[in-house]
Every structure is written in structure tokens, then in C-alpha cells.
Amino acid sequence: MAWIGKWLFGVGVIHLSFGLVFMHDTLALLWSEGLWNTVNGQPPREAVFWFLCAGIMLLIVGALVNQAEREALTIPRFVTWSFTALTIVGVIVMPISGIWLMIPPAVGMVIRGRTPTEE
């Protein structure tokens, strides 16, 4: 069953939605200043920028993995193990966060990578 890409895409939607709703004031400030060079050296602005970037990256990776799953393609080992390593590092460095939501797809990719595909 193809679920990993959908999971990642869904977390991306949640991530972006959370950022747009709860970081709205900072985003509005950035927008009002014209965006150009309005982030560097200001932690709240850096946080909102990277928060939204992470959400967009989850959408991209989720869509890519979803397509691979639909077409019964193998997710490259590099992607699986890089994603798993990044998830582990994220849980260690920032345990009070949503990074825990990346454990199911990481485990799913590892298991799927070990299971022979049907042709």
C-alpha cells in the first residue's frame, strides 16, 4: 500500500498551515518590509523562514515518494538512509517538536527497501 509519500505530503501541509497561522505576524512584517534581506540575524524571522521551507520540502519529497510508490519504483537507498539519519538527528537535537512524525515514513522506507518488489 502506498502511504509514505502521502504521509510526508500531509505533514508538509500541516507544517505550512501551522506556520502561516501561528507565525502570521512575523510573516506580515517580512512582507511589509519587501522580503529582500529581511531575515538574517533575527531568530524569529529565521525560524519562520526555515519552518516554511521545511514544509515546502516535505511537500516536494512527499509528492516524489508518492509518485515512486504509485509506479512501484524503489526509493533510492541514499534517500531512505539520508532521511532516516536526518530524522534521528532531529529527534535527538529537537525532541520537543514535530520531527517525531518523520519516524513512521523513515521506518516505512527502510522496510520497503528490504522487501523485494513484485514485477
PDB file of N, CA and C in Angstrom, residues 59-110:
ATOM      1  N   LEU A  59       6.482  18.799   1.123  1.00  0.00           N
ATOM      2  CA  LEU A  59       5.536  18.658   0.012  1.00  0.00           C
ATOM      3  C   LEU A  59       6.232  18.070  -1.213  1.00  0.00           C
ATOM      4  N   ILE A  60       7.419  18.589  -1.523  1.00  0.00           N
ATOM      5  CA  ILE A  60       8.157  18.124  -2.698  1.00  0.00           C
ATOM      6  C   ILE A  60       8.567  16.661  -2.540  1.00  0.00           C
ATOM      7  N   VAL A  61       9.182  16.336  -1.409  1.00  0.00           N
ATOM      8  CA  VAL A  61       9.629  14.958  -1.183  1.00  0.00           C
ATOM      9  C   VAL A  61       8.425  14.019  -1.105  1.00  0.00           C
ATOM     10  N   GLY A  62       7.359  14.465  -0.452  1.00  0.00           N
ATOM     11  CA  GLY A  62       6.153  13.642  -0.361  1.00  0.00           C
ATOM     12  C   GLY A  62       5.570  13.337  -1.732  1.00  0.00           C
ATOM     13  N   ALA A  63       5.506  14.347  -2.596  1.00  0.00           N
ATOM     14  CA  ALA A  63       4.979  14.132  -3.949  1.00  0.00           C
ATOM     15  C   ALA A  63       5.878  13.182  -4.737  1.00  0.00           C
ATOM     16  N   LEU A  64       7.185  13.336  -4.585  1.00  0.00           N
ATOM     17  CA  LEU A  64       8.131  12.471  -5.282  1.00  0.00           C
ATOM     18  C   LEU A  64       8.011  11.022  -4.807  1.00  0.00           C
ATOM     19  N   VAL A  65       7.983  10.823  -3.507  1.00  0.00           N
ATOM     20  CA  VAL A  65       7.868   9.468  -2.956  1.00  0.00           C
ATOM     21  C   VAL A  65       6.509   8.871  -3.334  1.00  0.00           C
ATOM     22  N   ASN A  66       5.460   9.672  -3.308  1.00  0.00           N
ATOM     23  CA  ASN A  66       4.137   9.186  -3.684  1.00  0.00           C
ATOM     24  C   ASN A  66       4.137   8.682  -5.128  1.00  0.00           C
ATOM     25  N   GLN A  67       4.775   9.441  -6.024  1.00  0.00           N
ATOM     26  CA  GLN A  67       4.840   9.006  -7.412  1.00  0.00           C
ATOM     27  C   GLN A  67       5.648   7.716  -7.536  1.00  0.00           C
ATOM     28  N   ALA A  68       6.759   7.639  -6.824  1.00  0.00           N
ATOM     29  CA  ALA A  68       7.572   6.415  -6.852  1.00  0.00           C
ATOM     30  C   ALA A  68       6.754   5.223  -6.360  1.00  0.00           C
ATOM     31  N   GLU A  69       5.997   5.434  -5.295  1.00  0.00           N
ATOM     32  CA  GLU A  69       5.166   4.340  -4.767  1.00  0.00           C
ATOM     33  C   GLU A  69       4.092   3.918  -5.773  1.00  0.00           C
ATOM     34  N   ARG A  70       3.435   4.900  -6.387  1.00  0.00           N
ATOM     35  CA  ARG A  70       2.378   4.598  -7.366  1.00  0.00           C
ATOM     36  C   ARG A  70       2.919   3.800  -8.546  1.00  0.00           C
ATOM     37  N   GLU A  71       4.150   4.118  -8.958  1.00  0.00           N
ATOM     38  CA  GLU A  71       4.753   3.452 -10.110  1.00  0.00           C
ATOM     39  C   GLU A  71       5.569   2.225  -9.705  1.00  0.00           C
ATOM     40  N   ALA A  72       5.470   1.845  -8.436  1.00  0.00           N
ATOM     41  CA  ALA A  72       6.190   0.683  -7.896  1.00  0.00           C
ATOM     42  C   ALA A  72       7.693   0.782  -8.119  1.00  0.00           C
ATOM     43  N   LEU A  73       8.228   1.998  -8.005  1.00  0.00           N
ATOM     44  CA  LEU A  73       9.665   2.205  -8.124  1.00  0.00           C
ATOM     45  C   LEU A  73      10.309   2.081  -6.751  1.00  0.00           C
ATOM     46  N   THR A  74      11.545   1.678  -6.730  1.00  0.00           N
ATOM     47  CA  THR A  74      12.285   1.587  -5.480  1.00  0.00           C
ATOM     48  C   THR A  74      12.799   2.966  -5.102  1.00  0.00           C
ATOM     49  N   ILE A  75      12.582   3.353  -3.859  1.00  0.00           N
ATOM     50  CA  ILE A  75      13.132   4.618  -3.365  1.00  0.00           C
ATOM     51  C   ILE A  75      14.631   4.385  -3.199  1.00  0.00           C
ATOM     52  N   PRO A  76      15.458   5.240  -3.785  1.00  0.00           N
ATOM     53  CA  PRO A  76      16.911   5.017  -3.683  1.00  0.00           C
ATOM     54  C   PRO A  76      17.369   4.907  -2.229  1.00  0.00           C
ATOM     55  N   ARG A  77      18.312   4.006  -1.994  1.00  0.00           N
ATOM     56  CA  ARG A  77      18.828   3.794  -0.638  1.00  0.00           C
ATOM     57  C   ARG A  77      19.366   5.083  -0.035  1.00  0.00           C
ATOM     58  N   PHE A  78      20.018   5.884  -0.861  1.00  0.00           N
ATOM     59  CA  PHE A  78      20.564   7.154  -0.362  1.00  0.00           C
ATOM     60  C   PHE A  78      19.455   8.017   0.243  1.00  0.00           C
ATOM     61  N   VAL A  79      18.316   8.076  -0.422  1.00  0.00           N
ATOM     62  CA  VAL A  79      17.190   8.869   0.081  1.00  0.00           C
ATOM     63  C   VAL A  79      16.682   8.257   1.380  1.00  0.00           C
ATOM     64  N   THR A  80      16.484   6.960   1.392  1.00  0.00           N
ATOM     65  CA  THR A  80      15.980   6.282   2.583  1.00  0.00           C
ATOM     66  C   THR A  80      16.890   6.513   3.780  1.00  0.00           C
ATOM     67  N   TRP A  81      18.184   6.273   3.615  1.00  0.00           N
ATOM     68  CA  TRP A  81      19.090   6.357   4.751  1.00  0.00           C
ATOM     69  C   TRP A  81      19.396   7.800   5.134  1.00  0.00           C
ATOM     70  N   SER A  82      19.420   8.705   4.172  1.00  0.00           N
ATOM     71  CA  SER A  82      19.608  10.128   4.499  1.00  0.00           C
ATOM     72  C   SER A  82      18.414  10.641   5.290  1.00  0.00           C
ATOM     73  N   PHE A  83      17.227  10.289   4.839  1.00  0.00           N
ATOM     74  CA  PHE A  83      16.008  10.713   5.527  1.00  0.00           C
ATOM     75  C   PHE A  83      15.956  10.129   6.937  1.00  0.00           C
ATOM     76  N   THR A  84      16.311   8.855   7.060  1.00  0.00           N
ATOM     77  CA  THR A  84      16.310   8.203   8.372  1.00  0.00           C
ATOM     78  C   THR A  84      17.330   8.860   9.296  1.00  0.00           C
ATOM     79  N   ALA A  85      18.530   9.112   8.795  1.00  0.00           N
ATOM     80  CA  ALA A  85      19.579   9.765   9.609  1.00  0.00           C
ATOM     81  C   ALA A  85      19.149  11.160  10.036  1.00  0.00           C
ATOM     82  N   LEU A  86      18.584  11.915   9.116  1.00  0.00           N
ATOM     83  CA  LEU A  86      18.122  13.261   9.449  1.00  0.00           C
ATOM     84  C   LEU A  86      17.011  13.220  10.499  1.00  0.00           C
ATOM     85  N   THR A  87      16.142  12.243  10.407  1.00  0.00           N
ATOM     86  CA  THR A  87      15.075  12.085  11.402  1.00  0.00           C
ATOM     87  C   THR A  87      15.665  11.776  12.771  1.00  0.00           C
ATOM     88  N   ILE A  88      16.622  10.869  12.825  1.00  0.00           N
ATOM     89  CA  ILE A  88      17.252  10.524  14.106  1.00  0.00           C
ATOM     90  C   ILE A  88      17.942  11.747  14.710  1.00  0.00           C
ATOM     91  N   VAL A  89      18.705  12.462  13.897  1.00  0.00           N
ATOM     92  CA  VAL A  89      19.382  13.671  14.383  1.00  0.00           C
ATOM     93  C   VAL A  89      18.354  14.688  14.870  1.00  0.00           C
ATOM     94  N   GLY A  90      17.275  14.860  14.131  1.00  0.00           N
ATOM     95  CA  GLY A  90      16.231  15.800  14.530  1.00  0.00           C
ATOM     96  C   GLY A  90      15.593  15.452  15.858  1.00  0.00           C
ATOM     97  N   VAL A  91      15.322  14.168  16.073  1.00  0.00           N
ATOM     98  CA  VAL A  91      14.728  13.726  17.344  1.00  0.00           C
ATOM     99  C   VAL A  91      15.695  13.972  18.501  1.00  0.00           C
ATOM    100  N   ILE A  92      16.983  13.756  18.262  1.00  0.00           N
ATOM    101  CA  ILE A  92      17.983  13.964  19.312  1.00  0.00           C
ATOM    102  C   ILE A  92      18.151  15.463  19.610  1.00  0.00           C
ATOM    103  N   VAL A  93      18.276  16.263  18.575  1.00  0.00           N
ATOM    104  CA  VAL A  93      18.560  17.690  18.745  1.00  0.00           C
ATOM    105  C   VAL A  93      17.328  18.474  19.196  1.00  0.00           C
ATOM    106  N   MET A  94      16.159  18.077  18.711  1.00  0.00           N
ATOM    107  CA  MET A  94      14.948  18.850  18.990  1.00  0.00           C
ATOM    108  C   MET A  94      13.782  17.915  19.314  1.00  0.00           C
ATOM    109  N   PRO A  95      13.863  17.213  20.458  1.00  0.00           N
ATOM    110  CA  PRO A  95      12.829  16.220  20.766  1.00  0.00           C
ATOM    111  C   PRO A  95      11.443  16.821  21.011  1.00  0.00           C
ATOM    112  N   ILE A  96      11.390  18.073  21.421  1.00  0.00           N
ATOM    113  CA  ILE A  96      10.088  18.719  21.621  1.00  0.00           C
ATOM    114  C   ILE A  96       9.724  19.433  20.318  1.00  0.00           C
ATOM    115  N   SER A  97       9.319  18.639  19.342  1.00  0.00           N
ATOM    116  CA  SER A  97       8.953  19.170  18.031  1.00  0.00           C
ATOM    117  C   SER A  97       8.137  18.117  17.301  1.00  0.00           C
ATOM    118  N   GLY A  98       7.775  18.435  16.088  1.00  0.00           N
ATOM    119  CA  GLY A  98       7.016  17.500  15.268  1.00  0.00           C
ATOM    120  C   GLY A  98       7.886  16.523  14.502  1.00  0.00           C
ATOM    121  N   ILE A  99       9.188  16.539  14.723  1.00  0.00           N
ATOM    122  CA  ILE A  99      10.096  15.645  13.996  1.00  0.00           C
ATOM    123  C   ILE A  99       9.731  14.178  14.210  1.00  0.00           C
ATOM    124  N   TRP A 100       9.059  13.886  15.309  1.00  0.00           N
ATOM    125  CA  TRP A 100       8.617  12.514  15.580  1.00  0.00           C
ATOM    126  C   TRP A 100       7.704  11.996  14.468  1.00  0.00           C
ATOM    127  N   LEU A 101       7.028  12.900  13.779  1.00  0.00           N
ATOM    128  CA  LEU A 101       6.139  12.492  12.691  1.00  0.00           C
ATOM    129  C   LEU A 101       6.902  11.909  11.500  1.00  0.00           C
ATOM    130  N   MET A 102       8.219  12.061  11.498  1.00  0.00           N
ATOM    131  CA  MET A 102       9.035  11.531  10.409  1.00  0.00           C
ATOM    132  C   MET A 102       9.486  10.095  10.670  1.00  0.00           C
ATOM    133  N   ILE A 103       9.257   9.598  11.889  1.00  0.00           N
ATOM    134  CA  ILE A 103       9.671   8.226  12.203  1.00  0.00           C
ATOM    135  C   ILE A 103       8.876   7.195  11.387  1.00  0.00           C
ATOM    136  N   PRO A 104       7.537   7.273  11.325  1.00  0.00           N
ATOM    137  CA  PRO A 104       6.816   6.267  10.526  1.00  0.00           C
ATOM    138  C   PRO A 104       7.258   6.199   9.059  1.00  0.00           C
ATOM    139  N   PRO A 105       7.386   7.342   8.345  1.00  0.00           N
ATOM    140  CA  PRO A 105       7.837   7.192   6.953  1.00  0.00           C
ATOM    141  C   PRO A 105       9.281   6.698   6.843  1.00  0.00           C
ATOM    142  N   ALA A 106      10.143   7.081   7.782  1.00  0.00           N
ATOM    143  CA  ALA A 106      11.523   6.587   7.745  1.00  0.00           C
ATOM    144  C   ALA A 106      11.534   5.066   7.904  1.00  0.00           C
ATOM    145  N   VAL A 107      10.795   4.569   8.877  1.00  0.00           N
ATOM    146  CA  VAL A 107      10.713   3.113   9.087  1.00  0.00           C
ATOM    147  C   VAL A 107      10.079   2.445   7.864  1.00  0.00           C
ATOM    148  N   GLY A 108       9.031   3.068   7.329  1.00  0.00           N
ATOM    149  CA  GLY A 108       8.377   2.524   6.136  1.00  0.00           C
ATOM    150  C   GLY A 108       9.324   2.422   4.953  1.00  0.00           C
ATOM    151  N   MET A 109      10.151   3.449   4.759  1.00  0.00           N
ATOM    152  CA  MET A 109      11.112   3.411   3.653  1.00  0.00           C
ATOM    153  C   MET A 109      12.149   2.310   3.858  1.00  0.00           C
ATOM    154  N   VAL A 110      12.617   2.161   5.095  1.00  0.00           N
ATOM    155  CA  VAL A 110      13.607   1.114   5.384  1.00  0.00           C
ATOM    156  C   VAL A 110      12.997  -0.265   5.120  1.00  0.00           C
TER     157      VAL A 110
END
